[in-house]
C-alpha positions as a printed NumPy array, in Angstrom:
array([[ -26.192,   25.612,  -73.701],
       [ -22.846,   26.198,  -71.952],
       [ -22.951,   28.139,  -68.718],
       [ -21.442,   31.61 ,  -68.799],
       [ -18.633,   32.493,  -66.455],
       [ -19.168,   35.092,  -63.762],
       [ -16.863,   37.465,  -65.679],
       [ -18.95 ,   37.047,  -68.833],
       [ -22.192,   37.588,  -66.909],
       [ -20.91 ,   40.748,  -65.232],
       [ -19.57 ,   42.014,  -68.556],
       [ -22.889,   41.382,  -70.311],
       [ -24.851,   42.987,  -67.479],
       [ -22.552,   46.013,  -67.39 ],
       [ -22.695,   46.401,  -71.184],
       [ -26.482,   46.093,  -71.234],
       [ -26.836,   48.63 ,  -68.428],
       [ -24.461,   51.057,  -70.147],
       [ -26.273,   50.637,  -73.472],
       [ -29.659,   51.318,  -71.836],
       [ -28.33 ,   54.418,  -70.08 ],
       [ -26.679,   55.695,  -73.263],
       [ -29.807,   55.025,  -75.326],
       [ -31.937,   56.843,  -72.78 ],
       [ -29.538,   59.772,  -72.707],
       [ -29.354,   59.842,  -76.519],
       [ -33.153,   59.815,  -76.821],
       [ -33.403,   62.654,  -74.264],
       [ -30.831,   64.749,  -76.155],
       [ -32.529,   64.02 ,  -79.489],
       [ -35.966,   64.897,  -78.098],
       [ -34.69 ,   68.094,  -76.454],
       [ -32.981,   69.173,  -79.687],
       [ -36.084,   68.427,  -81.765],
       [ -38.249,   70.433,  -79.327],
       [ -35.752,   73.272,  -79.43 ],
       [ -35.922,   73.43 ,  -83.229],
       [ -39.726,   73.198,  -83.098],
       [ -39.88 ,   76.092,  -80.618],
       [ -37.628,   78.153,  -82.858],
       [ -39.762,   77.344,  -85.888],
       [ -43.009,   78.224,  -84.125],
       [ -41.501,   81.433,  -82.761],
       [ -40.553,   82.441,  -86.314],
       [ -43.949,   81.34 ,  -87.631],
       [ -45.614,   83.444,  -84.962],
       [ -43.733,   86.514,  -86.123],
       [ -44.656,   85.727,  -89.728],
       [ -48.266,   85.178,  -88.749],
       [ -48.432,   88.588,  -87.088],
       [ -46.78 ,   90.127,  -90.152],
       [ -49.439,   88.578,  -92.409],
       [ -52.134,   89.793,  -90.044],
       [ -50.801,   93.374,  -90.25 ],
       [ -50.644,   93.166,  -94.027],
       [ -54.242,   91.952,  -94.183],
       [ -55.361,   94.681,  -91.79 ],
       [ -53.694,   97.587,  -93.651],
       [ -55.769,   97.651,  -96.794],
       [ -58.805,   96.402,  -98.729],
       [ -59.221,   92.718,  -99.361],
       [ -58.849,   93.04 , -103.11 ],
       [ -55.215,   94.123, -102.616],
       [ -54.243,   91.426, -100.171],
       [ -52.681,   89.143, -102.775],
       [ -50.342,   91.834, -104.11 ],
       [ -49.21 ,   92.929, -100.649],
       [ -48.6  ,   89.337,  -99.511],
       [ -46.693,   88.483, -102.712],
       [ -44.442,   91.486, -102.164],
       [ -43.848,   90.484,  -98.523],
       [ -43.068,   86.875,  -99.476],
       [ -40.224,   88.019, -101.726],
       [ -38.38 ,   89.253,  -98.645],
       [ -38.945,   86.029,  -96.617],
       [ -37.426,   83.066,  -98.405],
       [ -39.07 ,   79.708,  -97.698],
       [ -42.212,   81.295,  -96.212],
       [ -45.522,   79.694,  -97.261],
       [ -48.708,   81.814,  -97.02 ],
       [ -52.325,   80.855,  -97.587],
       [ -55.241,   83.222,  -96.893],
       [ -58.778,   81.897,  -97.251],
       [ -62.076,   83.786,  -97.28 ],
       [ -65.335,   83.032,  -95.535],
       [ -66.615,   80.786,  -98.297],
       [ -63.322,   78.927,  -98.631],
       [ -62.08 ,   80.796, -101.686],
       [ -58.304,   81.436, -101.533],
       [ -57.43 ,   85.117, -101.449],
       [ -53.725,   84.313, -101.668],
       [ -51.618,   81.147, -101.875],
       [ -47.878,   80.868, -102.334],
       [ -47.313,   79.846, -105.951],
       [ -46.032,   76.397, -106.761],
       [ -47.159,   74.797, -103.492],
       [ -50.077,   72.445, -102.881],
       [ -51.763,   73.469,  -99.623],
       [ -54.128,   70.469,  -99.623],
       [ -52.17 ,   68.449,  -97.034],
       [ -51.696,   71.58 ,  -94.896],
       [ -55.409,   72.364,  -94.91 ],
       [ -56.245,   68.748,  -94.029],
       [ -53.82 ,   68.909,  -91.101],
       [ -55.405,   72.158,  -89.957],
       [ -58.853,   70.597,  -90.191],
       [ -57.755,   67.669,  -87.991],
       [ -56.608,   70.014,  -85.217],
       [ -58.116,   72.872,  -83.353],
       [ -56.635,   75.144,  -86.01 ],
       [ -59.946,   74.796,  -87.917],
       [ -61.692,   77.673,  -86.206],
       [ -65.461,   77.359,  -85.92 ],
       [ -67.506,   80.532,  -86.53 ],
       [ -69.996,   81.426,  -83.784],
       [ -73.472,   82.852,  -84.305],
       [ -72.388,   86.473,  -84.695],
       [ -69.525,   85.581,  -87.018],
       [ -66.702,   85.836,  -84.455],
       [ -63.954,   83.258,  -84.828],
       [ -62.862,   81.323,  -81.694],
       [ -59.471,   79.774,  -81.899],
       [ -57.836,   77.636,  -79.209],
       [ -54.073,   77.948,  -78.988],
       [ -52.085,   74.711,  -79.055],
       [ -48.33 ,   74.752,  -79.261],
       [ -48.618,   78.33 ,  -80.416],
       [ -46.152,   81.183,  -80.233],
       [ -47.119,   84.321,  -78.312],
       [ -46.514,   87.594,  -80.048],
       [ -45.538,   90.86 ,  -78.502],
       [ -49.102,   92.142,  -78.912],
       [ -50.652,   89.042,  -77.44 ],
       [ -51.91 ,   87.511,  -80.706],
       [ -51.703,   83.748,  -80.952],
       [ -51.798,   81.035,  -83.584],
       [ -52.38 ,   77.287,  -83.512],
       [ -49.396,   75.134,  -84.473],
       [ -49.583,   72.142,  -86.785],
       [ -47.294,   69.75 ,  -88.636],
       [ -47.758,   67.806,  -91.839],
       [ -45.721,   65.763,  -94.253],
       [ -45.693,   66.346,  -97.97 ],
       [ -43.51 ,   64.545, -100.495],
       [ -41.492,   63.031,  -97.653],
       [ -40.688,   66.461,  -96.156],
       [ -41.844,   67.691,  -92.759],
       [ -43.544,   71.104,  -92.64 ],
       [ -44.585,   73.213,  -89.693],
       [ -47.224,   75.88 ,  -89.793],
       [ -49.569,   78.111,  -87.827],
       [ -53.178,   79.026,  -88.534],
       [ -55.384,   81.822,  -87.213],
       [ -58.744,   83.311,  -88.066],
       [ -59.117,   87.142,  -88.133],
       [ -61.657,   89.626,  -89.546],
       [ -61.293,   91.574,  -92.705],
       [ -61.093,   95.203,  -91.539],
       [ -63.011,   96.337,  -94.59 ],
       [ -65.907,   93.87 ,  -94.815],
       [ -65.774,   92.339,  -91.355],
       [ -65.751,   88.848,  -92.849],
       [ -63.57 ,   86.159,  -91.22 ],
       [ -60.293,   85.398,  -92.962],
       [ -58.362,   82.226,  -92.277],
       [ -54.594,   82.706,  -92.454],
       [ -52.045,   79.861,  -92.634],
       [ -48.303,   80.338,  -92.691],
       [ -45.828,   77.502,  -92.997],
       [ -42.217,   76.602,  -93.581],
       [ -40.237,   73.474,  -94.43 ],
       [ -37.824,   71.971,  -91.916],
       [ -35.289,   70.64 ,  -94.4  ],
       [ -32.32 ,   72.363,  -92.78 ],
       [ -33.275,   71.123,  -89.345],
       [ -34.086,   67.645,  -90.668],
       [ -30.702,   67.435,  -92.341],
       [ -28.98 ,   68.439,  -89.129],
       [ -31.127,   66.042,  -87.043],
       [ -30.406,   63.176,  -89.452],
       [ -26.639,   63.769,  -89.298],
       [ -26.798,   64.16 ,  -85.539],
       [ -28.799,   60.923,  -85.214],
       [ -26.184,   59.008,  -87.186],
       [ -23.384,   60.455,  -85.081],
       [ -25.317,   59.7  ,  -81.9  ],
       [ -25.982,   56.076,  -82.907],
       [ -22.328,   55.611,  -83.823],
       [ -21.217,   57.128,  -80.511],
       [ -23.671,   55.003,  -78.493],
       [ -22.496,   51.836,  -80.259],
       [ -18.857,   52.775,  -79.717],
       [ -19.498,   53.734,  -76.08 ],
       [ -21.387,   50.484,  -75.446],
       [ -18.496,   48.514,  -76.956],
       [ -15.991,   50.45 ,  -74.867],
       [ -18.157,   49.915,  -71.774],
       [ -18.194,   46.191,  -72.495],
       [ -14.405,   46.079,  -72.801],
       [ -13.936,   48.155,  -69.66 ],
       [ -16.581,   46.081,  -67.884],
       [ -14.763,   42.876,  -68.823],
       [ -11.475,   44.348,  -67.558],
       [ -13.087,   45.559,  -64.319],
       [ -14.892,   42.247,  -63.741],
       [ -11.778,   40.201,  -64.447],
       [  -9.672,   42.388,  -62.197],
       [ -12.332,   42.459,  -59.487],
       [ -12.672,   38.666,  -59.555],
       [  -8.934,   38.019,  -59.497],
       [  -9.085,   37.248,  -55.726],
       [ -11.532,   34.433,  -56.535],
       [  -9.097,   32.993,  -59.063],
       [  -6.356,   33.262,  -56.445],
       [  -8.543,   31.393,  -53.972],
       [  -9.409,   28.789,  -56.626],
       [  -5.739,   28.202,  -57.461],
       [  -4.949,   27.963,  -53.759],
       [  -7.808,   25.488,  -53.282],
       [  -6.411,   23.301,  -56.098],
       [  -3.271,   22.775,  -54.061],
       [  -5.248,   21.409,  -51.096],
       [  -5.012,   17.625,  -50.861],
       [  -5.302,   15.075,  -48.116],
       [  -1.584,   15.474,  -47.396],
       [  -1.542,   19.282,  -47.798],
       [  -4.422,   20.535,  -45.671],
       [  -2.282,   23.292,  -44.195],
       [  -2.952,   25.621,  -47.163],
       [  -5.159,   28.625,  -46.297],
       [  -7.019,   31.289,  -48.252],
       [  -5.417,   34.785,  -48.337],
       [  -7.894,   36.633,  -46.103],
       [  -5.919,   39.876,  -45.961],
       [  -5.354,   40.002,  -49.735],
       [  -9.008,   39.782,  -50.793],
       [ -11.716,   42.496,  -50.747],
       [ -13.946,   42.901,  -47.712],
       [ -16.871,   41.206,  -49.522],
       [ -14.784,   38.034,  -49.962],
       [ -13.036,   38.133,  -46.597],
       [ -15.876,   36.275,  -44.864],
       [ -15.831,   33.598,  -47.575],
       [ -12.062,   33.206,  -47.245],
       [ -12.296,   33.074,  -43.436],
       [ -15.062,   30.446,  -43.587],
       [ -13.037,   28.369,  -46.06 ],
       [ -10.03 ,   28.596,  -43.763],
       [ -12.166,   27.483,  -40.828],
       [ -13.467,   24.57 ,  -42.917],
       [  -9.922,   23.587,  -43.89 ],
       [  -8.872,   23.765,  -40.247],
       [ -11.725,   21.434,  -39.301],
       [ -10.862,   19.065,  -42.116],
       [  -7.215,   19.103,  -41.115],
       [  -8.139,   18.326,  -37.537],
       [ -10.528,   15.548,  -38.638],
       [  -7.879,   14.046,  -40.94 ],
       [  -5.358,   14.191,  -38.133],
       [  -7.729,   12.498,  -35.74 ],
       [  -8.667,    9.91 ,  -38.358],
       [  -5.004,    9.161,  -39.014],
       [  -4.296,    8.883,  -35.307],
       [  -7.372,    6.74 ,  -34.826],
       [  -6.316,    4.374,  -37.613],
       [  -2.851,    4.084,  -36.118],
       [  -4.186,    3.574,  -32.593],
       [  -6.761,    1.08 ,  -33.79 ],
       [  -4.127,   -0.973,  -35.589],
       [  -1.965,   -0.894,  -32.473],
       [  -4.841,   -1.892,  -30.172],
       [  -5.994,   -4.736,  -32.392],
       [  -2.505,   -6.07 ,  -33.023],
       [  -1.86 ,   -7.161,  -29.426],
       [  -4.97 ,   -9.338,  -28.867],
       [  -4.795,  -10.781,  -32.37 ],
       [  -1.118,  -11.602,  -31.893],
       [  -1.917,  -13.246,  -28.55 ],
       [  -4.67 ,  -15.301,  -30.14 ],
       [  -2.447,  -16.423,  -33.015],
       [   0.468,  -17.246,  -30.721],
       [  -1.586,  -19.279,  -28.26 ],
       [  -3.389,  -21.073,  -31.069],
       [  -0.122,  -21.939,  -32.861],
       [   1.432,  -23.162,  -29.618],
       [  -1.626,  -25.283,  -28.92 ],
       [  -1.439,  -26.813,  -32.388],
       [   2.319,  -27.406,  -32.257],
       [   1.946,  -30.647,  -30.242],
       [  -0.764,  -32.808,  -28.701],
       [  -2.03 ,  -31.646,  -25.291],
       [  -4.492,  -32.901,  -22.744],
       [  -8.031,  -31.551,  -22.33 ],
       [  -7.099,  -29.315,  -19.393],
       [  -4.455,  -27.444,  -21.417],
       [  -6.884,  -26.971,  -24.287],
       [  -9.52 ,  -25.591,  -21.908],
       [  -6.999,  -23.09 ,  -20.464],
       [  -5.968,  -21.978,  -23.932],
       [  -9.604,  -21.611,  -25.049],
       [ -10.44 ,  -19.662,  -21.88 ],
       [  -7.532,  -17.281,  -22.547],
       [  -8.616,  -16.907,  -26.163],
       [ -12.194,  -16.222,  -25.017],
       [ -10.935,  -13.363,  -22.815],
       [  -9.07 ,  -11.832,  -25.721],
       [ -12.097,  -12.249,  -27.978],
       [ -14.326,  -10.601,  -25.359],
       [ -11.892,   -7.701,  -25.2  ],
       [ -11.983,   -7.418,  -28.999],
       [ -15.781,   -7.572,  -29.02 ],
       [ -15.975,   -4.884,  -26.344],
       [ -13.566,   -2.695,  -28.31 ],
       [ -15.573,   -3.073,  -31.54 ],
       [ -18.826,   -2.394,  -29.69 ],
       [ -17.392,    0.751,  -28.093],
       [ -16.072,    1.994,  -31.429],
       [ -19.455,    1.473,  -33.105],
       [ -21.205,    3.242,  -30.237],
       [ -18.734,    6.13 ,  -30.421],
       [ -19.164,    6.415,  -34.197],
       [ -22.943,    6.686,  -33.785],
       [ -22.608,    9.344,  -31.116],
       [ -20.104,   11.453,  -33.043],
       [ -22.274,   11.492,  -36.16 ],
       [ -24.855,   13.626,  -34.392],
       [ -27.604,   11.057,  -33.977],
       [ -30.633,   12.158,  -31.984],
       [ -31.106,   10.939,  -28.441],
       [ -33.068,    7.66 ,  -28.437],
       [ -35.244,    8.712,  -25.502],
       [ -35.614,   11.991,  -23.642],
       [ -37.119,   12.102,  -20.185],
       [ -36.81 ,   13.853,  -16.853],
       [ -34.034,   12.243,  -14.823],
       [ -33.121,   12.58 ,  -11.15 ],
       [ -29.367,   12.338,  -11.156],
       [ -29.036,   11.24 ,   -7.512],
       [ -31.194,    8.165,   -8.168],
       [ -29.005,    7.125,  -11.096],
       [ -25.823,    7.634,   -9.098],
       [ -27.17 ,    5.497,   -6.209],
       [ -28.02 ,    2.72 ,   -8.668],
       [ -24.444,    2.823,   -9.971],
       [ -23.086,    2.853,   -6.404],
       [ -25.038,   -0.335,   -5.737],
       [ -23.47 ,   -1.894,   -8.826],
       [ -19.896,   -0.901,   -7.904],
       [ -20.294,   -1.376,   -4.141],
       [ -18.693,   -4.824,   -4.068],
       [ -15.682,   -3.654,   -6.095],
       [ -15.316,   -0.538,   -3.943],
       [ -15.353,   -2.61 ,   -0.73 ],
       [ -12.835,   -4.992,   -2.197],
       [ -10.493,   -2.058,   -2.918],
       [ -11.327,   -0.311,    0.387],
       [ -12.644,    2.766,   -1.461],
       [ -15.509,    4.837,   -0.051],
       [ -18.314,    6.087,   -2.358],
       [ -19.995,    9.37 ,   -1.427],
       [ -22.945,   11.222,   -3.052],
       [ -23.665,   14.912,   -2.453],
       [ -26.564,   16.971,   -3.785],
       [ -29.234,   16.253,   -6.373],
       [ -30.628,   17.712,   -9.583],
       [ -32.905,   17.069,  -12.564],
       [ -32.125,   17.121,  -16.255],
       [ -33.804,   16.176,  -19.533],
       [ -31.924,   13.422,  -21.334],
       [ -31.504,    9.754,  -22.152],
       [ -31.317,    7.62 ,  -19.   ],
       [ -29.161,    4.806,  -20.431],
       [ -26.69 ,    7.221,  -21.987],
       [ -26.424,    9.176,  -18.723],
       [ -25.75 ,    5.959,  -16.82 ],
       [ -23.038,    4.997,  -19.288],
       [ -21.306,    8.365,  -18.98 ],
       [ -21.39 ,    8.245,  -15.167],
       [ -20.378,    4.579,  -15.164],
       [ -17.301,    5.35 ,  -17.28 ],
       [ -16.207,    8.052,  -14.838],
       [ -16.89 ,    5.989,  -11.695],
       [ -15.146,    2.903,  -13.068],
       [ -12.111,    5.035,  -14.01 ],
       [ -12.122,    6.55 ,  -10.532],
       [ -12.242,    3.083,   -8.933],
       [  -9.385,    1.966,  -11.156],
       [  -7.051,    4.792,  -10.096],
       [  -8.135,    5.456,   -6.492],
       [  -5.713,    3.937,   -3.961],
       [  -7.017,    1.828,   -1.013],
       [  -8.525,    4.015,    1.683],
       [  -9.377,    6.75 ,   -0.821],
       [ -12.742,    8.337,   -1.513],
       [ -14.809,    8.858,   -4.656],
       [ -17.216,   11.778,   -4.385],
       [ -20.053,   12.384,   -6.856],
       [ -21.336,   15.936,   -6.361],
       [ -24.491,   17.262,   -8.069],
       [ -24.99 ,   21.044,   -8.028],
       [ -27.263,   23.608,   -9.678],
       [ -25.115,   26.034,  -11.702],
       [ -27.732,   28.465,  -13.064],
       [ -28.792,   27.299,  -16.506],
       [ -26.819,   24.067,  -16.098],
       [ -26.669,   21.135,  -13.73 ],
       [ -23.13 ,   20.087,  -12.935],
       [ -22.234,   16.532,  -12.004],
       [ -18.668,   16.17 ,  -10.739],
       [ -16.825,   12.893,  -10.092],
       [ -13.746,   13.416,   -7.902],
       [ -11.317,   10.815,   -6.602],
       [  -8.094,   10.625,   -4.64 ],
       [  -4.915,    9.279,   -6.102],
       [  -2.101,   10.124,   -8.453],
       [  -2.854,   13.157,  -10.569],
       [  -2.796,   13.36 ,  -14.358],
       [   0.204,   14.899,  -16.061],
       [  -0.905,   18.389,  -17.241],
       [   0.626,   17.701,  -20.666],
       [  -1.81 ,   14.803,  -21.111],
       [  -4.982,   16.711,  -20.167],
       [  -5.638,   18.185,  -23.655],
       [  -5.69 ,   14.697,  -25.218],
       [  -7.316,   12.769,  -22.405],
       [ -10.664,   12.573,  -24.23 ],
       [  -9.119,   11.238,  -27.445],
       [  -9.703,    7.66 ,  -28.532],
       [  -7.468,    4.996,  -26.955],
       [  -6.062,    7.494,  -24.468],
       [  -5.096,    5.778,  -21.196],
       [  -3.187,    8.548,  -19.48 ],
       [   0.39 ,    8.232,  -18.344],
       [   2.084,    5.028,  -17.241],
       [   1.904,    5.971,  -13.568],
       [  -1.891,    5.716,  -13.709],
       [  -1.958,    2.487,  -15.681],
       [  -2.887,   -0.716,  -13.909],
       [  -1.712,   -4.096,  -15.214],
       [  -5.072,   -5.603,  -14.447],
       [  -6.931,   -2.971,  -16.377],
       [  -8.944,   -4.201,  -19.333],
       [  -9.759,   -0.718,  -20.571],
       [  -9.413,   -0.048,  -24.287],
       [  -9.138,    3.737,  -23.888],
       [ -12.554,    4.655,  -25.318],
       [ -14.499,    5.392,  -22.144],
       [ -13.732,    9.089,  -21.898],
       [ -14.256,    9.568,  -25.647],
       [ -17.697,    7.969,  -25.315],
       [ -18.466,   10.135,  -22.293],
       [ -17.594,   13.306,  -24.192],
       [ -19.728,   12.193,  -27.16 ],
       [ -22.67 ,   11.565,  -24.804],
       [ -22.287,   15.056,  -23.341],
       [ -22.204,   16.628,  -26.787],
       [ -25.36 ,   14.729,  -27.716],
       [ -27.042,   16.224,  -24.63 ],
       [ -25.898,   19.718,  -25.538],
       [ -23.44 ,   19.84 ,  -22.63 ],
       [ -19.721,   19.532,  -22.121],
       [ -17.108,   17.843,  -19.937],
       [ -14.011,   19.223,  -18.262],
       [ -11.218,   17.729,  -16.171],
       [  -8.965,   19.149,  -13.476],
       [  -6.177,   17.263,  -11.723],
       [  -4.109,   18.853,   -8.956],
       [  -2.975,   18.243,   -5.347],
       [  -3.802,   14.539,   -5.389],
       [  -7.371,   15.113,   -6.623],
       [  -8.751,   14.374,  -10.084],
       [ -12.139,   15.92 ,  -10.894],
       [ -14.285,   15.304,  -13.983],
       [ -17.206,   17.745,  -14.325],
       [ -20.234,   17.113,  -16.534],
       [ -22.388,   20.16 ,  -17.389],
       [ -25.937,   19.346,  -18.529],
       [ -28.389,   21.979,  -19.763],
       [ -31.563,   22.013,  -17.668],
       [ -33.745,   21.864,  -20.786],
       [ -33.009,   20.159,  -24.077],
       [ -33.826,   22.117,  -27.233]])
């Protein structure tokens, strides 16, 4: 079964709701009109019942039939049936079978039950009150497909004192004809109104969803080379503004990721080209003519250095890819930062002495994290500091409690970083400006990117400040890992 569009669903729902409301309203109007006609009929029947009662009470019982026949001539459509104590009819409208009416009266409280002293007790149900307080019990019956309404009451014969049962009735043909015509008109109007509601609902749904179609058409134009397209936030309703804003934020992230991926591919090709070219050149030169064993060993040693550099680059890229894909920390434990820094100072002590650089540690703190990853982050910063610190300079590692965070700062003397390069210093293959580059450096430009990834994995961040001959990298670790 094909799926319905949102416009079709809203149209169907709106049409169904409108149809239900119209049907309910139509039934309420029909019921109220039917009750109104019934009240009118019973009010008229009550008047007729009191008239019959007066006629019965004004003379002897043997003249009741004549008086009632005379009264019926002046009330067209009135049905009268008067019954004695033993069930014999004293008067019945000619040409009408009162069997169904009497059965209906017997099935209701209209069948009055005589008490011990001969008094008739009648309970009023749907009756009409007369001006003198007399009441009758209402009833309905069908005869030959026609609905009749009537009222029944038991009174005493003023002459003999015997109970007389009076029944008056009338047909509802005029009202039924009107109700039937009204029902047809009402059904036609409800059907027409439901159809119109469906058409209007479709128009309203289509118009209301037009911003979604605009967003869909705008999204179709987004490709890998056209990620600058954005959703029209200001042109959509408030309910869709958040969706449009979130889509724009997603597109901005994708655009940034595509840009970084493109730059990474370009940088990677550039970084791999130099060592591979060196390897090919040296190998081709070595194969161009016979050489002695010493020359071959030198060439192989040079090739081994280039291969080690390639292996280190590939290893760093794999490590960085794992970190940036949000992998969990391998191990989490309580770490004293000062102890880790001292261990790294011991490792770099020989290099620092060789370059006449002093290593200084200040403060201490504890964090929850992965020990090996912390050492790698600090090692990247210390090795960079050793690379760019001039002889006689100082590298200071300062650990301080900063409220909910522990800050570890690595600061070194030397040439500062160009402020224009600071925003991209943590990008892959970034080596800073040429003034900070050392010919002997074997860095591949991934150290700071790895350090930032390690900080993100720990729920922290990294910042850099370079001014007045001082360069300071600050790592902020949360005291507790989530």
